[in-house]
mmCIF file of C-alpha atoms and ligand atoms in Angstrom:
data_model
loop_
_atom_site.group_PDB
_atom_site.id
_atom_site.type_symbol
_atom_site.label_atom_id
_atom_site.label_comp_id
_atom_site.label_asym_id
_atom_site.label_seq_id
_atom_site.Cartn_x
_atom_site.Cartn_y
_atom_site.Cartn_z
ATOM 1 C CA MET A 1 21.296 -31.083 -48.502
ATOM 2 C CA THR A 2 24.371 -31.357 -46.365
ATOM 3 C CA ALA A 3 27.562 -33.326 -46.716
ATOM 4 C CA ALA A 4 29.803 -34.632 -44.010
ATOM 5 C CA GLY A 5 33.334 -33.432 -44.520
ATOM 6 C CA SER A 6 35.879 -30.985 -43.273
ATOM 7 C CA GLY A 7 34.882 -27.352 -42.987
ATOM 8 C CA LEU A 8 35.545 -23.973 -41.424
ATOM 9 C CA GLU A 9 33.799 -25.146 -38.265
ATOM 10 C CA HIS A 10 36.708 -27.585 -37.642
ATOM 11 C CA GLU A 11 40.384 -27.144 -36.909
ATOM 12 C CA PRO A 12 42.109 -26.974 -40.304
ATOM 13 C CA GLU A 13 43.724 -30.164 -41.573
ATOM 14 C CA TYR A 14 45.823 -28.179 -44.035
ATOM 15 C CA ASP A 15 47.320 -25.736 -41.531
ATOM 16 C CA GLU A 16 50.409 -23.551 -41.937
ATOM 17 C CA ALA A 17 52.791 -26.431 -41.211
ATOM 18 C CA ALA A 18 51.051 -28.739 -43.684
ATOM 19 C CA ILE A 19 51.193 -26.039 -46.357
ATOM 20 C CA ARG A 20 54.909 -25.381 -45.727
ATOM 21 C CA PHE A 21 55.727 -29.102 -45.799
ATOM 22 C CA LEU A 22 53.739 -29.921 -48.932
ATOM 23 C CA GLU A 23 55.170 -26.910 -50.762
ATOM 24 C CA VAL A 24 58.710 -28.190 -50.155
ATOM 25 C CA LEU A 25 57.654 -31.461 -51.761
ATOM 26 C CA TRP A 26 55.227 -30.343 -54.472
ATOM 27 C CA GLY A 27 56.012 -26.674 -55.192
ATOM 28 C CA GLU A 28 54.704 -23.231 -54.256
ATOM 29 C CA GLY A 29 50.908 -23.317 -53.790
ATOM 30 C CA PHE A 30 50.579 -27.026 -54.655
ATOM 31 C CA LEU A 31 49.102 -29.383 -52.042
ATOM 32 C CA SER A 32 48.914 -32.396 -54.348
ATOM 33 C CA PRO A 33 51.447 -34.204 -56.510
ATOM 34 C CA GLY A 34 52.501 -33.608 -60.077
ATOM 35 C CA GLY A 35 52.643 -29.805 -60.241
ATOM 36 C CA PRO A 36 51.506 -27.897 -63.323
ATOM 37 C CA ALA A 37 52.199 -30.846 -65.654
ATOM 38 C CA GLU A 38 49.656 -33.062 -63.894
ATOM 39 C CA VAL A 39 47.073 -30.229 -63.914
ATOM 40 C CA ASP A 40 47.652 -29.943 -67.669
ATOM 41 C CA ARG A 41 47.037 -33.683 -68.052
ATOM 42 C CA VAL A 42 43.717 -33.400 -66.195
ATOM 43 C CA LEU A 43 42.713 -30.576 -68.547
ATOM 44 C CA ALA A 44 44.127 -32.087 -71.762
ATOM 45 C CA GLY A 45 42.057 -31.232 -74.824
ATOM 46 C CA LEU A 46 39.744 -28.726 -73.111
ATOM 47 C CA ASP A 47 39.593 -25.151 -74.393
ATOM 48 C CA LEU A 48 39.294 -22.860 -71.354
ATOM 49 C CA ALA A 49 39.764 -19.543 -73.167
ATOM 50 C CA GLY A 50 37.125 -17.034 -72.097
ATOM 51 C CA LYS A 51 35.499 -19.595 -69.772
ATOM 52 C CA THR A 52 34.574 -19.368 -66.090
ATOM 53 C CA ILE A 53 36.257 -22.089 -64.056
ATOM 54 C CA LEU A 54 35.511 -23.417 -60.578
ATOM 55 C CA ASP A 55 38.506 -25.014 -58.817
ATOM 56 C CA PHE A 56 36.804 -27.129 -56.143
ATOM 57 C CA GLY A 57 39.063 -27.682 -53.102
ATOM 58 C CA CYS A 58 41.600 -25.178 -54.422
ATOM 59 C CA GLY A 59 43.956 -25.406 -51.445
ATOM 60 C CA ALA A 60 46.814 -22.900 -51.367
ATOM 61 C CA GLY A 61 46.037 -21.624 -54.868
ATOM 62 C CA GLY A 62 48.866 -22.984 -57.032
ATOM 63 C CA VAL A 63 46.474 -24.835 -59.334
ATOM 64 C CA SER A 64 44.003 -21.952 -59.765
ATOM 65 C CA LEU A 65 46.838 -19.525 -60.510
ATOM 66 C CA HIS A 66 48.413 -21.944 -62.995
ATOM 67 C CA ILE A 67 45.084 -22.271 -64.818
ATOM 68 C CA ALA A 68 44.645 -18.464 -64.884
ATOM 69 C CA LYS A 69 48.170 -17.922 -66.242
ATOM 70 C CA THR A 70 48.117 -20.721 -68.803
ATOM 71 C CA TYR A 71 44.622 -21.077 -70.276
ATOM 72 C CA ASP A 72 43.334 -17.493 -70.689
ATOM 73 C CA PRO A 73 40.035 -18.099 -68.881
ATOM 74 C CA ALA A 74 37.596 -15.248 -68.143
ATOM 75 C CA GLU A 75 37.747 -16.046 -64.424
ATOM 76 C CA VAL A 76 38.932 -18.762 -62.064
ATOM 77 C CA VAL A 77 37.110 -19.153 -58.747
ATOM 78 C CA GLY A 78 38.988 -21.210 -56.170
ATOM 79 C CA TYR A 79 36.744 -22.668 -53.481
ATOM 80 C CA ASP A 80 37.854 -24.290 -50.234
ATOM 81 C CA VAL A 81 36.539 -24.927 -46.729
ATOM 82 C CA GLU A 82 39.731 -24.152 -44.808
ATOM 83 C CA GLN A 83 40.856 -20.619 -43.971
ATOM 84 C CA PRO A 84 44.682 -21.041 -43.930
ATOM 85 C CA VAL A 85 44.765 -22.287 -47.526
ATOM 86 C CA ILE A 86 42.373 -19.554 -48.687
ATOM 87 C CA ASP A 87 44.532 -16.872 -46.985
ATOM 88 C CA HIS A 88 47.639 -18.321 -48.626
ATOM 89 C CA ALA A 89 45.944 -18.451 -52.059
ATOM 90 C CA ARG A 90 44.669 -14.862 -51.824
ATOM 91 C CA ALA A 91 48.127 -13.566 -50.890
ATOM 92 C CA ALA A 92 49.679 -15.480 -53.819
ATOM 93 C CA ALA A 93 47.127 -14.014 -56.250
ATOM 94 C CA VAL A 94 47.991 -10.485 -55.067
ATOM 95 C CA ARG A 95 51.738 -11.218 -55.297
ATOM 96 C CA GLU A 96 51.346 -12.497 -58.847
ATOM 97 C CA GLY A 97 49.076 -9.612 -59.938
ATOM 98 C CA LEU A 98 46.237 -12.014 -60.771
ATOM 99 C CA SER A 99 43.543 -10.783 -58.353
ATOM 100 C CA SER A 100 41.375 -9.399 -61.150
ATOM 101 C CA ARG A 101 41.091 -12.832 -62.812
ATOM 102 C CA VAL A 102 41.229 -15.219 -59.863
ATOM 103 C CA ARG A 103 39.203 -15.015 -56.658
ATOM 104 C CA PHE A 104 39.161 -17.367 -53.710
ATOM 105 C CA VAL A 105 35.966 -18.192 -51.832
ATOM 106 C CA ALA A 106 35.867 -19.795 -48.379
ATOM 107 C CA GLY A 107 32.815 -21.903 -47.585
ATOM 108 C CA SER A 108 31.487 -24.594 -45.327
ATOM 109 C CA SER A 109 31.050 -28.243 -46.208
ATOM 110 C CA GLY A 110 27.367 -27.689 -47.092
ATOM 111 C CA ARG A 111 25.722 -26.391 -50.279
ATOM 112 C CA LEU A 112 28.219 -24.624 -52.541
ATOM 113 C CA PRO A 113 27.887 -20.824 -52.350
ATOM 114 C CA PHE A 114 27.344 -20.514 -56.112
ATOM 115 C CA ASP A 115 24.319 -20.071 -58.361
ATOM 116 C CA ASP A 116 22.960 -22.773 -60.591
ATOM 117 C CA ALA A 117 24.734 -22.863 -63.962
ATOM 118 C CA GLU A 118 27.469 -20.400 -62.932
ATOM 119 C CA PHE A 119 30.511 -22.168 -64.418
ATOM 120 C CA ASP A 120 31.617 -23.483 -67.810
ATOM 121 C CA VAL A 121 34.134 -25.895 -66.290
ATOM 122 C CA VAL A 122 34.472 -27.490 -62.867
ATOM 123 C CA PHE A 123 38.030 -28.558 -62.093
ATOM 124 C CA SER A 124 39.223 -30.322 -58.944
ATOM 125 C CA LYS A 125 42.568 -31.749 -57.907
ATOM 126 C CA ASP A 126 42.740 -34.336 -55.110
ATOM 127 C CA ALA A 127 40.101 -32.652 -52.931
ATOM 128 C CA MET A 128 36.917 -34.679 -53.516
ATOM 129 C CA VAL A 129 38.412 -37.449 -51.357
ATOM 130 C CA HIS A 130 37.513 -35.246 -48.396
ATOM 131 C CA VAL A 131 33.781 -35.415 -49.191
ATOM 132 C CA PRO A 132 32.460 -38.868 -48.279
ATOM 133 C CA ASP A 133 29.022 -38.332 -49.845
ATOM 134 C CA LYS A 134 29.944 -38.608 -53.525
ATOM 135 C CA GLU A 135 26.284 -38.562 -54.640
ATOM 136 C CA TRP A 136 25.770 -35.187 -52.925
ATOM 137 C CA LEU A 137 29.076 -33.875 -54.253
ATOM 138 C CA PHE A 138 28.419 -34.636 -57.917
ATOM 139 C CA GLY A 139 24.858 -33.295 -57.562
ATOM 140 C CA GLU A 140 26.311 -29.972 -56.414
ATOM 141 C CA LEU A 141 29.036 -29.866 -59.090
ATOM 142 C CA TYR A 142 26.389 -30.628 -61.741
ATOM 143 C CA ARG A 143 24.107 -27.882 -60.378
ATOM 144 C CA VAL A 144 26.743 -25.140 -60.642
ATOM 145 C CA LEU A 145 27.769 -26.131 -64.191
ATOM 146 C CA LYS A 146 26.183 -24.510 -67.229
ATOM 147 C CA PRO A 147 24.408 -26.830 -69.680
ATOM 148 C CA GLY A 148 27.161 -28.105 -71.970
ATOM 149 C CA GLY A 149 29.721 -27.576 -69.176
ATOM 150 C CA ARG A 150 32.568 -29.963 -68.422
ATOM 151 C CA LEU A 151 33.919 -31.607 -65.286
ATOM 152 C CA ALA A 152 37.661 -32.447 -65.275
ATOM 153 C CA ALA A 153 39.169 -33.702 -62.037
ATOM 154 C CA SER A 154 41.783 -35.803 -60.333
ATOM 155 C CA ASP A 155 41.131 -37.544 -57.044
ATOM 156 C CA TRP A 156 42.388 -40.218 -54.663
ATOM 157 C CA LEU A 157 40.259 -43.346 -54.971
ATOM 158 C CA ILE A 158 40.262 -46.847 -53.510
ATOM 159 C CA SER A 159 40.102 -49.698 -56.018
ATOM 160 C CA HIS A 160 37.053 -51.485 -54.527
ATOM 161 C CA ASP A 161 33.897 -50.971 -52.494
ATOM 162 C CA GLY A 162 34.606 -53.604 -49.831
ATOM 163 C CA GLU A 163 36.356 -53.212 -46.504
ATOM 164 C CA PRO A 164 39.771 -51.535 -46.893
ATOM 165 C CA SER A 165 42.717 -53.877 -46.350
ATOM 166 C CA GLN A 166 44.739 -53.584 -43.142
ATOM 167 C CA ASP A 167 47.481 -51.840 -45.180
ATOM 168 C CA MET A 168 44.933 -49.311 -46.426
ATOM 169 C CA ARG A 169 43.607 -48.721 -42.924
ATOM 170 C CA ASP A 170 47.183 -48.211 -41.713
ATOM 171 C CA TYR A 171 47.826 -45.715 -44.504
ATOM 172 C CA ILE A 172 44.630 -43.714 -43.843
ATOM 173 C CA ALA A 173 45.443 -43.657 -40.107
ATOM 174 C CA ALA A 174 48.982 -42.468 -40.885
ATOM 175 C CA GLU A 175 47.621 -39.595 -43.005
ATOM 176 C CA GLY A 176 45.307 -38.584 -40.169
ATOM 177 C CA LEU A 177 43.146 -36.674 -42.662
ATOM 178 C CA SER A 178 39.387 -36.901 -43.173
ATOM 179 C CA PHE A 179 39.489 -39.257 -46.145
ATOM 180 C CA GLY A 180 36.193 -40.598 -47.505
ATOM 181 C CA MET A 181 37.593 -42.840 -50.237
ATOM 182 C CA ALA A 182 35.365 -44.549 -52.795
ATOM 183 C CA SER A 183 35.863 -46.778 -55.827
ATOM 184 C CA PRO A 184 35.859 -45.715 -59.500
ATOM 185 C CA GLN A 185 32.557 -47.617 -59.865
ATOM 186 C CA ARG A 186 30.974 -45.535 -57.102
ATOM 187 C CA TYR A 187 32.300 -42.278 -58.581
ATOM 188 C CA LEU A 188 30.994 -43.124 -62.052
ATOM 189 C CA ALA A 189 27.592 -44.174 -60.666
ATOM 190 C CA ALA A 190 27.358 -40.962 -58.614
ATOM 191 C CA MET A 191 28.310 -38.850 -61.645
ATOM 192 C CA THR A 192 25.746 -40.595 -63.821
ATOM 193 C CA ALA A 193 23.027 -40.310 -61.150
ATOM 194 C CA ALA A 194 23.725 -36.555 -60.949
ATOM 195 C CA GLY A 195 23.103 -36.259 -64.707
ATOM 196 C CA PHE A 196 26.642 -36.262 -66.130
ATOM 197 C CA VAL A 197 27.093 -37.978 -69.490
ATOM 198 C CA ASP A 198 30.267 -39.439 -71.000
ATOM 199 C CA ALA A 199 31.559 -40.073 -67.464
ATOM 200 C CA SER A 200 35.002 -41.652 -67.467
ATOM 201 C CA ALA A 201 37.697 -42.638 -64.985
ATOM 202 C CA GLU A 202 41.377 -43.203 -65.835
ATOM 203 C CA SER A 203 43.683 -44.673 -63.197
ATOM 204 C CA ARG A 204 46.889 -42.764 -62.490
ATOM 205 C CA ASN A 205 48.203 -45.473 -60.143
ATOM 206 C CA ALA A 206 51.081 -46.437 -62.438
ATOM 207 C CA TRP A 207 52.314 -42.828 -62.546
ATOM 208 C CA TYR A 208 51.889 -41.996 -58.857
ATOM 209 C CA ARG A 209 53.266 -45.353 -57.678
ATOM 210 C CA GLU A 210 56.656 -44.377 -59.156
ATOM 211 C CA THR A 211 56.366 -40.648 -58.397
ATOM 212 C CA ALA A 212 55.608 -41.336 -54.710
ATOM 213 C CA ARG A 213 58.641 -43.647 -54.531
ATOM 214 C CA SER A 214 60.861 -40.819 -55.698
ATOM 215 C CA GLU A 215 59.102 -38.338 -53.357
ATOM 216 C CA LEU A 216 59.966 -40.604 -50.421
ATOM 217 C CA GLN A 217 63.572 -40.908 -51.584
ATOM 218 C CA ARG A 218 63.873 -37.121 -51.890
ATOM 219 C CA LEU A 219 62.248 -36.615 -48.468
ATOM 220 C CA GLN A 220 64.945 -38.816 -47.002
ATOM 221 C CA GLY A 221 67.680 -37.300 -49.174
ATOM 222 C CA SER A 222 67.896 -34.111 -51.217
ATOM 223 C CA LEU A 223 64.784 -32.446 -49.721
ATOM 224 C CA HIS A 224 65.340 -33.530 -46.137
ATOM 225 C CA ALA A 225 67.138 -30.414 -44.915
ATOM 226 C CA ALA A 226 64.648 -28.009 -46.520
ATOM 227 C CA ALA A 227 61.677 -29.974 -45.156
ATOM 228 C CA ALA A 228 63.164 -30.149 -41.653
ATOM 229 C CA GLU A 229 63.878 -26.418 -41.738
ATOM 230 C CA ALA A 230 60.261 -25.738 -42.801
ATOM 231 C CA VAL A 231 58.476 -27.965 -40.264
ATOM 232 C CA GLY A 232 60.998 -29.686 -37.980
ATOM 233 C CA GLU A 233 62.502 -33.187 -37.895
ATOM 234 C CA GLU A 234 59.571 -34.834 -36.118
ATOM 235 C CA TYR A 235 57.041 -33.626 -38.686
ATOM 236 C CA VAL A 236 59.244 -34.918 -41.509
ATOM 237 C CA ALA A 237 59.693 -38.283 -39.756
ATOM 238 C CA LYS A 238 55.902 -38.610 -39.389
ATOM 239 C CA ASN A 239 55.506 -37.994 -43.105
ATOM 240 C CA VAL A 240 58.237 -40.482 -44.009
ATOM 241 C CA ARG A 241 56.108 -43.041 -42.118
ATOM 242 C CA THR A 242 52.991 -41.871 -44.004
ATOM 243 C CA TRP A 243 54.724 -42.130 -47.396
ATOM 244 C CA THR A 244 56.055 -45.581 -46.500
ATOM 245 C CA ALA A 245 52.520 -46.727 -45.613
ATOM 246 C CA MET A 246 51.139 -45.120 -48.787
ATOM 247 C CA GLN A 247 53.702 -46.856 -51.001
ATOM 248 C CA LYS A 248 52.388 -50.266 -49.914
ATOM 249 C CA VAL A 249 48.837 -49.529 -51.070
ATOM 250 C CA LEU A 250 50.067 -47.845 -54.241
ATOM 251 C CA ASP A 251 52.107 -50.970 -55.032
ATOM 252 C CA THR A 252 49.091 -53.270 -54.517
ATOM 253 C CA GLY A 253 46.899 -50.919 -56.583
ATOM 254 C CA GLU A 254 44.368 -50.451 -53.778
ATOM 255 C CA HIS A 255 45.154 -46.706 -53.697
ATOM 256 C CA CYS A 256 44.429 -45.470 -57.172
ATOM 257 C CA PRO A 257 44.670 -41.751 -57.939
ATOM 258 C CA THR A 258 42.297 -41.277 -60.868
ATOM 259 C CA HIS A 259 41.375 -38.713 -63.499
ATOM 260 C CA LEU A 260 37.645 -38.138 -63.954
ATOM 261 C CA ARG A 261 35.708 -36.541 -66.785
ATOM 262 C CA GLY A 262 32.031 -35.846 -67.368
ATOM 263 C CA SER A 263 29.782 -33.461 -69.270
ATOM 264 C CA LYS A 264 26.511 -31.743 -68.449
ATOM 265 C CA PRO A 265 24.258 -32.217 -71.478
ATOM 266 C CA ALA A 266 23.707 -29.024 -73.459
ATOM 267 C CA GLY A 267 19.973 -29.478 -73.811
ATOM 268 C CA GLY A 268 19.127 -31.577 -70.794
ATOM 269 C CA PRO A 269 17.496 -30.791 -67.448
ATOM 270 C CA PRO A 270 19.132 -27.982 -65.404
HETATM 271 C C1 LIG B 301 45.132 -32.350 -51.030
HETATM 272 S S1 LIG B 301 44.514 -30.717 -50.890
HETATM 273 C C2 LIG B 301 44.512 -30.255 -52.620
HETATM 274 C C3 LIG B 301 44.474 -28.767 -52.831
HETATM 275 C C4 LIG B 301 44.598 -28.304 -54.281
HETATM 276 N N1 LIG B 301 43.531 -28.796 -55.097
HETATM 277 C C5 LIG B 301 45.911 -28.731 -54.862
HETATM 278 O O1 LIG B 301 45.942 -29.645 -55.703
HETATM 279 O O2 LIG B 301 46.934 -28.138 -54.481
HETATM 280 C C6 LIG B 301 42.780 -30.978 -50.557
HETATM 281 C C7 LIG B 301 41.985 -29.689 -50.364
HETATM 282 O O3 LIG B 301 40.593 -30.029 -50.237
HETATM 283 C C8 LIG B 301 40.019 -29.129 -49.318
HETATM 284 N N2 LIG B 301 38.723 -29.643 -48.824
HETATM 285 C C9 LIG B 301 38.480 -30.484 -47.803
HETATM 286 N N3 LIG B 301 37.155 -30.690 -47.630
HETATM 287 C C10 LIG B 301 36.542 -29.941 -48.587
HETATM 288 C C11 LIG B 301 35.162 -29.689 -48.924
HETATM 289 N N4 LIG B 301 34.164 -30.271 -48.258
HETATM 290 N N5 LIG B 301 34.897 -28.851 -49.935
HETATM 291 C C12 LIG B 301 35.918 -28.251 -50.620
HETATM 292 N N6 LIG B 301 37.227 -28.438 -50.345
HETATM 293 C C13 LIG B 301 37.542 -29.269 -49.341
HETATM 294 C C14 LIG B 301 41.094 -29.008 -48.251
HETATM 295 O O4 LIG B 301 40.890 -27.892 -47.410
HETATM 296 C C15 LIG B 301 42.348 -28.930 -49.104
HETATM 297 O O5 LIG B 301 42.666 -27.589 -49.404
#
């Protein structure tokens, strides 16, 4: 099986400039909003002690390292398809003395380079949006989970399965990233078809709608100088336009960041 998406065969979308810019906004090693607190919300109630964790679409490593430092897992494996983020994550793990408990694996957008039933928990933060084939994706995440394993993720969804509105098309064009957005209904159906039980989706639109508003204000105010120093005025101006376009579809609810949960049955098929 293959999946269309970004991969090492393409120019990176999250290149050095993108990493520097997003770190000014979201913190060292974080390429998605909310920082450690939002990661903790995704993982709320799960006991990760002694467990093996896959961080799918790990980016620059901030999330994987936070999980390793906070939850006492046996091992965290960060997986991503872009080399600059993997290089950044590996260097951060060495700097923080965590290389024995966290490793970062670079792959392509095809079959995941992991054995069946390798992980107790699959985590992902705002990366699945880059894989348009959700049915393939959840099939792979199910395959690499142990029976009884848990999926806990956050992702950027669209509220419906119809044609995106003009505002949504404008926002996606402004991002310029390979987004393959799908609705909560499609995610839940794909999870269930893969074999997950107790699949659930919880919208985080209300939180991110207000958080993004303050991110835009800070980009234009208190963070402006640091962002411009990191990536230049033009890059910041482009992102102010992107955030402005994003705010419209957050305010209408069409863009709905969402938390997802599912379980692989303990005694079911592999
Ligand atoms: C918005 S960033 C989030 C990174 C990280 N999870 C975080 O929260 O900081 C999305 C990540 O998904 C990765 N990605 C894109 N396509 C992917 C694929 N097919 N498989 C795995 N990761 C992918 C990108 O390279 C990028 O690092």
